[in-house]
XYZ file of N, CA and C in Angstrom:
801
model
N 77.793 117.223 107.240
C 78.294 116.005 106.817
C 79.138 116.404 105.530
N 80.167 115.438 105.446
C 80.892 115.385 104.271
C 81.466 116.664 103.740
N 82.343 117.395 104.408
C 82.893 118.612 103.824
C 84.395 118.198 103.487
N 84.901 118.909 102.421
C 86.161 118.571 101.974
C 87.113 119.718 102.353
N 88.274 119.393 103.044
C 89.089 120.607 103.553
C 90.482 120.389 102.892
N 90.649 121.095 101.747
C 91.988 120.955 101.075
C 92.161 119.558 100.634
N 93.193 118.913 100.861
C 93.350 117.476 100.435
C 93.139 116.526 101.595
N 92.417 117.081 102.614
C 92.300 116.131 103.754
C 90.928 115.322 103.625
N 90.922 114.006 104.202
C 89.874 113.250 104.087
C 88.403 113.857 104.498
N 87.318 113.541 103.825
C 86.130 113.981 104.302
C 85.443 112.930 105.187
N 84.643 113.395 106.130
C 83.950 112.453 107.127
C 82.489 112.549 107.003
N 81.821 111.375 106.955
C 80.333 111.485 106.989
C 79.879 111.089 108.424
N 79.161 111.752 109.092
C 78.565 111.405 110.283
C 77.208 110.801 110.073
N 77.074 109.591 110.800
C 75.808 108.778 110.503
C 75.096 108.533 111.882
N 74.583 109.820 112.261
C 73.795 109.811 113.480
C 74.555 109.169 114.693
N 73.788 108.339 115.300
C 74.422 107.737 116.594
C 75.136 106.488 116.305
N 75.163 106.139 115.123
C 75.859 104.911 114.690
C 77.355 105.119 114.550
N 77.854 106.271 114.635
C 79.312 106.600 114.701
C 79.645 107.205 113.524
N 81.053 107.131 113.097
C 81.624 107.894 112.051
C 82.095 106.989 110.934
N 81.843 107.333 109.764
C 82.378 106.483 108.540
C 83.268 107.538 107.859
N 84.562 107.200 107.917
C 85.436 108.241 107.387
C 86.432 107.491 106.421
N 86.934 108.202 105.385
C 87.964 107.983 104.480
C 89.261 108.520 105.281
N 90.092 107.810 105.953
C 91.114 108.512 106.611
C 92.301 108.796 105.808
N 92.509 108.124 104.797
C 93.792 108.370 103.914
C 95.053 108.198 104.645
N 95.805 109.201 104.791
C 97.095 109.167 105.505
C 96.912 108.925 107.069
N 95.726 109.123 107.655
C 95.571 109.022 108.993
C 95.072 107.561 109.385
N 95.526 107.146 110.547
C 95.161 105.726 111.062
C 93.886 105.600 111.731
N 93.463 106.742 112.541
C 92.217 106.690 113.115
C 91.489 108.205 113.035
N 90.271 108.221 113.379
C 89.713 109.634 113.478
C 90.370 110.410 114.473
N 90.694 110.004 115.593
C 91.471 110.767 116.666
C 92.696 111.225 116.077
N 93.476 110.475 115.307
C 94.781 110.940 114.734
C 94.513 111.972 113.758
N 93.394 111.829 113.087
C 92.985 112.764 112.113
C 92.765 114.137 112.731
N 92.094 114.214 113.793
C 91.698 115.402 114.463
C 92.996 116.137 115.037
N 93.951 115.224 115.619
C 94.999 115.787 116.098
C 95.903 116.418 115.013
N 96.114 115.796 113.924
C 96.774 116.392 112.793
C 96.089 117.637 112.206
N 94.851 117.665 112.047
C 94.246 118.878 111.634
C 94.513 120.131 112.575
N 94.457 119.805 114.023
C 94.806 120.901 114.832
C 96.145 121.318 114.782
N 97.126 120.447 114.542
C 98.457 120.730 114.262
C 98.711 121.661 113.044
N 97.927 121.280 111.935
C 98.164 121.956 110.774
C 97.602 123.447 110.753
N 96.528 123.496 111.627
C 95.741 124.733 111.733
C 96.452 125.652 112.821
N 97.535 125.234 113.436
C 98.218 125.936 114.466
C 98.787 127.175 113.927
N 98.513 128.400 114.561
C 98.979 129.678 114.177
C 100.497 129.707 114.130
N 101.075 130.439 113.273
C 102.570 130.618 113.291
C 102.939 131.375 114.493
N 103.827 130.779 115.234
C 104.155 131.164 116.616
C 105.080 132.535 116.529
N 104.909 133.301 117.599
C 105.678 134.469 117.775
C 106.985 133.981 118.456
N 108.242 134.174 117.652
C 109.480 133.768 118.193
C 110.074 134.964 118.785
N 110.157 134.711 120.235
C 110.794 136.041 121.062
C 112.173 135.965 120.819
N 113.010 135.005 120.396
C 114.397 135.236 120.184
C 114.633 135.633 118.725
N 114.338 136.939 118.554
C 114.318 137.480 117.147
C 115.594 137.467 116.442
N 116.700 137.319 117.090
C 117.997 137.330 116.426
C 118.402 135.865 116.268
N 117.799 134.902 116.585
C 118.193 133.525 116.518
C 118.137 132.956 115.094
N 118.720 131.828 115.049
C 118.669 131.084 113.666
C 117.376 130.553 113.427
N 116.569 130.230 114.383
C 115.219 129.791 114.316
C 114.423 130.957 113.732
N 114.512 132.233 114.141
C 113.814 133.197 113.626
C 114.080 133.565 112.156
N 115.337 133.317 111.684
C 115.959 133.477 110.467
C 115.157 132.389 109.426
N 115.255 131.201 109.914
C 115.041 130.127 109.007
C 113.659 129.419 109.182
N 112.867 129.664 110.214
C 111.486 129.136 110.439
C 110.616 130.316 109.801
N 110.437 130.265 108.518
C 109.439 131.110 107.944
C 108.026 130.645 108.058
N 107.027 131.559 107.802
C 105.528 131.336 107.692
C 105.435 130.223 106.571
N 106.166 130.230 105.610
C 105.878 129.225 104.484
C 106.393 127.813 104.950
N 107.548 127.911 105.629
C 108.115 126.563 106.187
C 107.143 126.105 107.221
N 106.608 126.824 108.115
C 105.757 126.584 109.220
C 104.444 125.851 108.673
N 103.912 126.382 107.604
C 102.650 125.995 107.110
C 102.889 124.527 106.404
N 104.127 124.319 105.938
C 104.470 122.988 105.320
C 104.846 121.896 106.284
N 105.472 122.368 107.447
C 106.000 121.385 108.335
C 105.200 121.129 109.635
N 104.428 122.026 110.151
C 103.963 122.202 111.451
C 103.004 120.983 111.734
N 102.441 120.276 110.710
C 101.431 119.234 110.916
C 102.192 117.807 111.022
N 103.465 117.846 110.817
C 104.099 116.569 110.861
C 104.406 116.064 112.176
N 104.330 114.847 112.431
C 104.742 114.164 113.700
C 105.761 113.120 113.345
N 106.829 113.173 113.996
C 107.898 112.062 113.599
C 107.558 110.663 114.062
N 107.906 109.708 113.181
C 107.566 108.262 113.460
C 108.087 107.745 114.807
N 109.323 108.163 115.191
C 109.970 107.476 116.305
C 109.492 107.960 117.643
N 109.170 109.320 117.802
C 108.755 109.799 119.053
C 107.543 110.795 118.990
N 106.982 110.862 117.808
C 105.971 111.849 117.725
C 106.431 113.282 117.993
N 107.493 113.621 117.487
C 107.982 115.021 117.750
C 107.455 116.011 116.671
N 107.352 117.301 116.939
C 106.933 118.169 116.012
C 107.836 119.459 115.993
N 107.560 120.240 114.889
C 108.244 121.370 114.756
C 108.102 122.503 115.937
N 106.921 122.513 116.398
C 106.721 123.441 117.589
C 107.516 123.007 118.782
N 107.556 121.684 119.030
C 108.368 121.194 120.140
C 109.867 121.590 119.908
N 110.346 121.475 118.676
C 111.646 121.590 118.264
C 112.098 123.165 118.510
N 111.285 124.086 118.308
C 111.544 125.364 118.373
C 111.156 126.108 119.721
N 110.641 125.292 120.647
C 109.974 125.815 121.796
C 110.766 126.921 122.583
N 112.080 126.537 122.630
C 113.042 127.550 123.347
C 113.054 128.877 122.828
N 113.181 128.856 121.429
C 113.216 130.079 120.649
C 111.893 130.996 120.781
N 110.751 130.329 120.961
C 109.516 130.710 121.151
C 109.345 131.489 122.637
N 109.751 130.664 123.697
C 109.602 130.946 124.996
C 110.640 131.937 125.504
N 111.850 131.897 125.000
C 112.918 132.737 125.541
C 113.330 133.767 124.554
N 113.814 134.880 124.810
C 114.362 135.917 123.997
C 115.901 136.000 123.831
N 116.627 134.842 124.390
C 118.027 134.919 124.502
C 118.775 133.750 123.669
N 118.082 133.153 122.856
C 118.543 132.005 122.183
C 119.360 132.389 120.903
N 120.440 131.757 120.670
C 121.225 131.984 119.453
C 120.894 131.057 118.376
N 120.749 129.757 118.717
C 120.262 128.840 117.816
C 118.836 128.619 117.904
N 118.364 127.892 119.126
C 116.998 127.896 119.504
C 116.244 126.646 118.910
N 116.938 125.564 118.612
C 116.144 124.468 117.988
C 116.795 123.233 118.587
N 116.021 122.126 118.845
C 116.510 120.778 119.283
C 115.688 119.745 118.396
N 116.510 118.721 118.048
C 116.004 117.579 117.274
C 115.347 116.589 118.435
N 114.241 116.051 118.178
C 113.692 115.081 119.157
C 113.969 113.601 118.818
N 114.374 113.472 117.589
C 114.782 112.055 117.258
C 115.525 112.150 115.799
N 116.114 111.069 115.397
C 116.741 111.018 114.091
C 115.800 111.555 112.920
N 114.551 111.167 113.106
C 113.607 111.574 111.997
C 113.477 113.090 111.904
N 113.761 113.920 112.945
C 113.536 115.281 112.905
C 114.571 115.748 111.823
N 115.650 115.393 111.624
C 116.650 115.944 110.761
C 116.131 115.728 109.197
N 115.304 114.718 109.014
C 114.759 114.348 107.717
C 113.377 115.024 107.442
N 112.455 114.855 108.435
C 111.212 115.425 108.349
C 111.173 116.876 108.307
N 112.027 117.618 109.185
C 112.096 118.988 109.077
C 113.339 119.560 108.469
N 113.818 118.813 107.558
C 115.118 119.208 106.854
C 115.131 120.528 106.346
N 113.913 121.121 105.881
C 113.911 122.377 105.418
C 114.318 123.448 106.473
N 114.184 123.117 107.701
C 114.692 123.983 108.699
C 116.085 123.684 109.298
N 116.170 122.412 109.537
C 117.486 121.885 110.237
C 118.655 122.178 109.380
N 118.481 121.861 107.988
C 119.633 121.785 107.208
C 120.193 123.172 107.155
N 119.602 124.281 106.859
C 120.221 125.573 106.737
C 120.649 126.126 108.088
N 120.017 125.805 109.181
C 120.541 126.184 110.525
C 121.790 125.432 110.862
N 121.969 124.159 110.599
C 123.113 123.484 110.804
C 124.319 123.962 109.990
N 124.078 124.251 108.673
C 124.970 124.695 107.825
C 125.492 126.142 108.268
N 124.556 127.039 108.724
C 125.079 128.205 109.009
C 125.739 128.198 110.354
N 125.265 127.570 111.357
C 125.795 127.386 112.754
C 127.266 127.005 112.588
N 127.542 125.939 111.872
C 128.928 125.276 111.703
C 129.727 125.727 110.582
N 129.078 126.749 109.814
C 129.853 127.269 108.693
C 130.195 126.224 107.607
N 129.338 125.221 107.280
C 129.614 124.221 106.344
C 128.725 124.236 105.206
N 129.164 123.621 104.132
C 128.341 123.550 102.921
C 127.303 122.411 103.077
N 126.396 122.453 102.108
C 125.239 121.411 102.168
C 125.826 119.928 101.996
N 126.830 119.946 101.212
C 127.394 118.484 100.730
C 128.452 118.000 101.841
N 128.663 118.816 102.937
C 129.690 118.486 103.856
C 129.440 117.193 104.576
N 130.453 116.450 104.833
C 130.265 115.110 105.498
C 131.074 115.051 106.869
N 130.499 114.488 107.813
C 131.126 114.453 109.114
C 132.165 113.258 109.193
N 133.250 113.532 109.678
C 134.325 112.504 109.857
C 134.840 112.460 111.304
N 135.048 111.153 111.755
C 135.600 111.030 112.994
C 136.894 110.354 113.099
N 137.886 110.665 113.849
C 139.121 109.912 113.937
C 139.372 109.760 115.395
N 139.455 108.526 115.802
C 139.661 108.157 117.251
C 140.954 107.490 117.453
N 141.912 107.658 116.569
C 143.231 107.230 116.780
C 144.159 108.002 117.603
N 144.352 107.647 118.915
C 144.953 108.469 119.857
C 146.396 108.573 119.526
N 147.095 107.713 118.702
C 148.454 107.857 118.349
C 148.805 109.060 117.497
N 147.731 109.633 117.074
C 147.907 110.924 116.206
C 147.953 112.170 117.047
N 147.726 112.026 118.418
C 147.667 113.170 119.244
C 149.263 113.504 119.614
N 149.695 114.615 119.172
C 151.088 115.119 119.377
C 151.203 116.079 120.495
N 152.239 115.974 121.368
C 152.463 117.008 122.455
C 151.407 116.658 123.477
N 151.504 117.464 124.577
C 150.611 117.342 125.721
C 150.766 118.716 126.528
N 149.928 118.878 127.553
C 149.897 119.966 128.437
C 151.271 119.995 129.314
N 151.880 121.039 129.309
C 153.075 121.151 130.089
C 152.946 120.644 131.570
N 153.863 119.636 131.869
C 153.669 119.084 133.248
C 153.583 120.220 134.486
N 154.166 121.538 134.299
C 154.234 122.418 135.305
C 153.167 123.345 135.243
N 152.243 122.969 134.255
C 150.949 123.976 134.169
C 150.019 123.455 135.333
N 149.352 124.588 135.945
C 148.363 124.272 137.087
C 147.161 123.622 136.672
N 147.126 122.483 135.987
C 145.841 121.707 135.508
C 145.498 120.897 136.595
N 144.177 120.992 137.148
C 143.658 120.256 138.231
C 143.192 118.897 137.775
N 142.455 118.879 136.513
C 142.119 117.566 136.024
C 141.684 117.864 134.606
N 141.532 116.707 133.928
C 141.169 116.681 132.355
C 140.013 115.825 132.295
N 139.039 116.127 131.436
C 137.924 115.355 131.002
C 137.752 115.403 129.552
N 137.575 114.318 128.878
C 137.085 114.223 127.605
C 135.853 113.382 127.430
N 134.939 113.871 126.690
C 133.661 113.256 126.672
C 133.057 113.175 125.211
N 132.118 112.128 125.056
C 131.347 112.045 123.648
C 130.021 111.725 124.068
N 129.117 112.222 123.265
C 127.558 111.892 123.421
C 127.309 110.885 122.356
N 126.629 109.740 122.800
C 126.146 108.686 121.930
C 124.659 108.466 122.016
N 124.070 108.212 120.918
C 122.636 107.761 120.886
C 122.349 106.452 120.237
N 121.438 105.761 120.724
C 121.121 104.396 120.112
C 119.917 104.504 119.226
N 120.120 103.832 118.045
C 119.276 103.868 116.885
C 117.905 103.269 117.419
N 116.927 104.038 116.910
C 115.502 103.492 117.202
C 114.796 104.221 118.469
N 115.578 104.926 119.265
C 115.123 105.575 120.395
C 115.147 107.177 120.246
N 114.141 107.813 120.777
C 114.255 109.283 120.529
C 115.336 109.947 121.230
N 115.700 111.095 120.756
C 116.667 111.982 121.531
C 115.986 112.503 122.795
N 116.762 113.168 123.610
C 116.288 113.726 124.879
C 115.085 114.651 124.762
N 114.977 115.583 123.808
C 113.718 116.448 123.792
C 112.378 115.699 123.466
N 112.605 114.561 122.659
C 111.468 113.873 122.156
C 111.118 112.516 122.749
N 112.174 111.978 123.511
C 112.236 110.492 123.802
C 111.021 110.198 124.758
N 110.311 109.119 124.401
C 109.033 108.653 125.216
C 109.583 108.184 126.657
N 108.711 108.152 127.591
C 108.886 107.415 128.827
C 109.394 106.124 128.582
N 108.837 105.197 127.891
C 109.092 103.850 127.593
C 110.399 103.752 126.861
N 110.781 104.629 126.024
C 112.146 104.656 125.249
C 113.287 104.930 126.312
N 112.919 105.987 127.018
C 113.959 106.406 128.070
C 114.331 105.210 129.002
N 113.241 104.535 129.553
C 113.523 103.356 130.465
C 114.340 102.222 129.700
N 113.915 102.057 128.425
C 114.502 101.177 127.477
C 116.097 101.193 127.319
N 116.449 102.630 127.134
C 117.929 102.985 127.038
C 118.577 102.610 128.389
N 118.021 102.963 129.416
C 118.486 102.666 130.915
C 118.772 101.062 131.031
N 117.833 100.356 130.571
C 117.885 98.943 130.754
C 118.902 98.377 129.944
N 119.011 98.901 128.514
C 120.168 98.507 127.686
C 121.543 98.725 128.372
N 121.628 99.912 128.861
C 123.000 100.379 129.487
C 123.325 99.684 130.815
N 122.316 99.566 131.651
C 122.504 98.760 132.898
C 123.068 97.300 132.724
N 122.494 96.810 131.548
C 122.915 95.343 131.201
C 124.242 95.468 130.581
N 124.455 96.350 129.732
C 125.815 96.366 129.009
C 126.992 96.642 130.039
N 126.739 97.489 130.971
C 127.928 97.884 131.896
C 128.327 96.743 132.707
N 127.531 95.763 132.857
C 127.931 94.530 133.661
C 129.042 93.738 133.009
N 129.096 94.038 131.581
C 129.915 93.217 130.850
C 131.355 93.989 130.522
N 131.545 95.147 131.197
C 132.734 96.043 130.819
C 133.960 95.166 131.335
N 135.204 95.412 130.552
C 136.407 94.899 131.039
C 136.857 95.425 132.523
N 137.805 94.722 133.098
C 138.103 95.006 134.558
C 138.446 96.584 134.757
N 139.151 97.241 133.790
C 139.604 98.492 133.938
C 138.378 99.427 134.012
N 137.357 99.251 133.380
C 136.177 100.067 133.274
C 135.045 99.516 134.111
N 135.167 98.343 134.840
C 134.068 97.876 135.610
C 133.763 98.766 136.776
N 132.400 98.768 137.116
C 131.974 99.564 138.109
C 130.525 99.334 138.526
N 129.860 100.447 138.900
C 128.446 100.244 139.314
C 127.603 101.430 138.734
N 126.404 100.990 138.451
C 125.431 102.037 137.960
C 124.580 102.387 138.956
N 124.352 103.782 139.128
C 123.454 104.203 140.270
C 122.231 104.969 139.559
N 121.061 104.409 139.546
C 119.875 105.085 139.080
C 119.476 106.206 139.869
N 118.971 107.414 139.432
C 118.569 108.473 140.195
C 117.296 108.180 141.008
N 116.501 107.440 140.404
C 115.266 107.006 141.042
C 115.500 106.038 142.271
N 115.184 106.607 143.356
C 115.253 105.771 144.681
C 116.811 105.825 145.101
N 117.579 106.826 144.825
C 119.036 106.808 144.991
C 119.180 106.996 146.635
N 119.966 106.184 147.183
C 120.312 106.297 148.622
C 121.003 107.558 148.955
N 120.621 108.262 149.868
C 121.199 109.638 150.279
C 122.555 109.599 150.475
N 123.352 108.559 150.975
C 124.821 108.616 151.076
C 125.404 108.485 149.722
N 124.799 107.765 148.866
C 125.278 107.667 147.495
C 125.198 108.979 146.808
N 124.023 109.646 146.912
C 123.802 110.891 146.408
C 124.699 111.820 146.759
N 124.983 111.961 148.158
C 125.957 112.999 148.537
C 127.410 112.699 148.239
N 127.793 111.438 147.985
C 129.185 111.064 147.467
C 129.180 111.446 146.145
N 128.374 111.347 145.301
C 128.286 111.778 143.848
C 128.356 113.222 143.767
N 127.630 113.941 144.680
C 127.796 115.358 144.744
C 129.131 115.776 145.141
N 129.698 115.192 146.030
C 130.987 115.512 146.487
C 132.048 115.307 145.435
N 131.882 114.164 144.602
C 132.788 114.014 143.534
C 132.503 114.804 142.323
N 131.522 115.566 142.320
C 130.982 116.356 141.224
C 130.650 115.644 139.930
N 129.965 114.520 140.361
C 129.546 113.601 139.255
C 128.025 113.783 139.014
N 127.273 114.235 139.853
C 125.908 114.193 139.876
C 125.250 115.304 139.015
N 124.464 114.946 137.967
C 123.735 116.002 137.226
C 122.368 116.326 137.944
N 121.945 117.476 137.756
C 120.771 118.013 138.485
C 119.716 118.462 137.486
N 118.529 118.497 137.995
C 117.325 119.140 137.136
C 117.136 120.672 137.438
N 116.346 121.263 136.652
C 116.049 122.754 136.981
C 116.577 123.719 135.854
N 117.206 123.283 134.900
C 117.789 124.269 133.848
C 116.461 124.564 132.985
N 116.171 125.955 132.891
C 114.930 126.365 132.170
C 115.002 126.012 130.679
N 116.145 125.908 130.110
C 116.126 125.568 128.680
C 115.773 124.218 128.634
N 116.431 123.298 129.368
C 116.095 121.822 129.243
C 114.651 121.567 129.540
N 114.120 122.292 130.426
C 112.660 122.058 130.828
C 111.818 122.410 129.567
N 112.036 123.492 129.063
C 111.057 123.946 127.890
C 111.341 123.122 126.737
N 112.579 122.688 126.490
C 112.952 121.796 125.440
C 112.362 120.332 125.562
N 111.894 120.062 126.832
C 111.277 118.709 126.981
C 112.201 117.689 127.591
N 113.450 118.066 127.884
C 114.530 117.180 128.286
C 114.247 116.634 129.815
N 113.365 117.319 130.523
C 113.395 116.902 131.949
C 112.023 116.256 132.288
N 111.240 115.935 131.209
C 109.963 115.178 131.385
C 110.274 113.918 132.303
N 109.348 113.508 133.185
C 109.430 112.344 133.982
C 110.666 112.127 134.837
N 111.228 113.285 135.289
C 112.343 113.291 136.055
C 112.076 112.702 137.409
N 112.873 111.811 137.916
C 114.207 111.448 137.506
C 114.188 110.072 136.806
N 113.075 109.555 136.410
C 112.867 108.202 135.934
C 113.697 107.876 134.779
N 114.355 106.691 134.795
C 115.131 106.388 133.647
C 116.460 107.066 133.399
N 117.052 107.632 134.481
C 118.160 108.463 134.424
C 119.233 107.912 135.494
N 120.461 108.012 135.308
C 121.401 107.403 136.362
C 122.819 107.761 135.876
N 123.824 107.367 136.753
C 125.247 107.596 136.695
C 125.948 106.302 136.918
N 126.890 106.058 135.980
C 127.895 104.910 136.154
C 129.271 105.376 136.264
N 129.975 104.789 137.068
C 131.320 105.108 137.198
C 132.227 103.913 137.467
N 133.402 103.771 137.273
C 134.391 102.645 137.411
C 134.904 102.831 138.889
N 135.706 101.823 139.331
C 136.070 101.831 140.764
C 137.088 102.963 140.921
N 137.941 103.302 139.959
C 138.951 104.446 139.947
C 138.351 105.765 139.891
N 136.986 105.884 139.332
C 136.371 107.113 139.102
C 137.091 107.919 138.018
N 137.607 107.073 137.114
C 138.163 107.722 135.816
C 137.330 107.557 134.523
N 136.200 106.753 134.686
C 135.387 106.438 133.582
C 133.968 106.553 134.014
N 133.222 107.452 133.554
C 131.898 107.739 133.818
C 130.883 107.757 132.581
N 129.577 107.336 132.895
C 128.537 107.467 131.881
C 127.408 108.089 132.576
N 126.919 109.170 132.010
C 125.529 109.840 132.333
C 124.639 109.241 131.432
N 123.559 108.683 132.065
C 122.521 108.022 131.224
C 121.167 108.994 131.182
N 120.734 109.334 129.981
C 119.564 110.128 129.749
C 119.656 111.385 130.482
N 120.738 112.139 130.359
C 120.851 113.503 130.696
C 120.534 114.278 129.422
N 121.421 115.109 128.995
C 121.155 115.778 127.697
C 121.204 114.789 126.567
N 122.164 113.872 126.528
C 122.372 112.775 125.753
C 121.785 111.553 126.096
N 121.459 110.613 125.360
C 121.061 109.226 125.860
C 122.240 108.737 126.800
N 123.473 108.825 126.135
C 124.722 108.314 126.918
C 125.799 109.392 126.743
N 126.191 109.954 127.781
C 127.380 110.928 127.756
C 128.520 110.202 128.479
N 129.461 109.826 127.699
C 130.552 108.839 128.091
C 131.837 109.822 128.353
N 132.366 109.726 129.644
C 133.315 110.623 130.125
C 134.557 109.899 130.529
N 135.800 110.266 130.072
C 136.949 109.806 130.524
C 137.651 110.944 131.390
N 138.269 110.703 132.441
C 138.750 111.796 133.337
C 139.837 111.280 134.259
N 140.755 112.253 134.605
C 141.670 111.821 135.763
C 142.336 113.194 136.163
N 143.022 113.099 137.224
C 143.665 114.291 137.713
C 144.937 114.701 136.986
N 145.143 115.973 136.770
C 146.496 116.305 136.029
C 146.015 116.738 134.551
N 147.010 116.967 133.775
C 146.831 117.488 132.434
C 147.206 116.467 131.403
N 147.262 115.115 131.590
C 147.711 114.203 130.642
C 146.450 113.987 129.456
N 146.343 114.834 128.599
C 145.307 114.966 127.759
C 145.347 113.658 126.789
N 146.517 113.279 126.360
C 146.577 112.037 125.463
C 146.158 110.821 126.415
N 146.667 110.764 127.588
C 146.318 109.475 128.364
C 144.729 109.312 128.672
N 144.091 110.544 128.887
C 142.676 110.554 129.091
C 141.998 110.175 127.806
N 142.467 110.626 126.642
C 141.785 110.253 125.418
C 141.922 108.709 125.231
């Protein structure tokens, strides 16, 4: 009865009448037990010894962060570095499970991002989508078969692919399948969910090189192929120049493409 473990709450067992506990930061006794197990987890052996994870996930940082679960999707540091632990060929070796990951595990993510991209701690990301600034183009005589330009986009409040819950993934799909019905004529088309996909549709998407597949070992270990293929699908317009992959590696992978090398036109 009633032992104190560091700063964690004590619990008094009262025979068969149940548990009376001061949970403190924990909502339930079950949550308390889960968190204690997380915090007592041993520092993992990182097989990718030359990875950025091996450099920046120290025992000190592990002890500080390993018991944290993110609010959005219940993601943990152990899940984030799973590929670096499982495989010996990772350069970076870490995935964020949601937006919270960048804040909750900032002691790990910040130095890795800064080293990987060669940026300072106070660097700010900027985007410029003004196509008029694109000068020049691929020479028309160059043997370019096709051009693709793509962006990944995520919706606030939903987990990212490694951490997204099944309910959140289905929610993203529902939002997109509704939104795509409102696209202007040039972008109008059809959404094809992977679940229950007709074989003729599947074969046509394969022939068009549009279909994404499961089976990548990194994606599996990182948690990106959970509940496959539910909540995933492909949209393309009638001309097949505008595609969206839903819940592949990104929540939304938006792709512009056409034959030839007109980079500016595709952008």
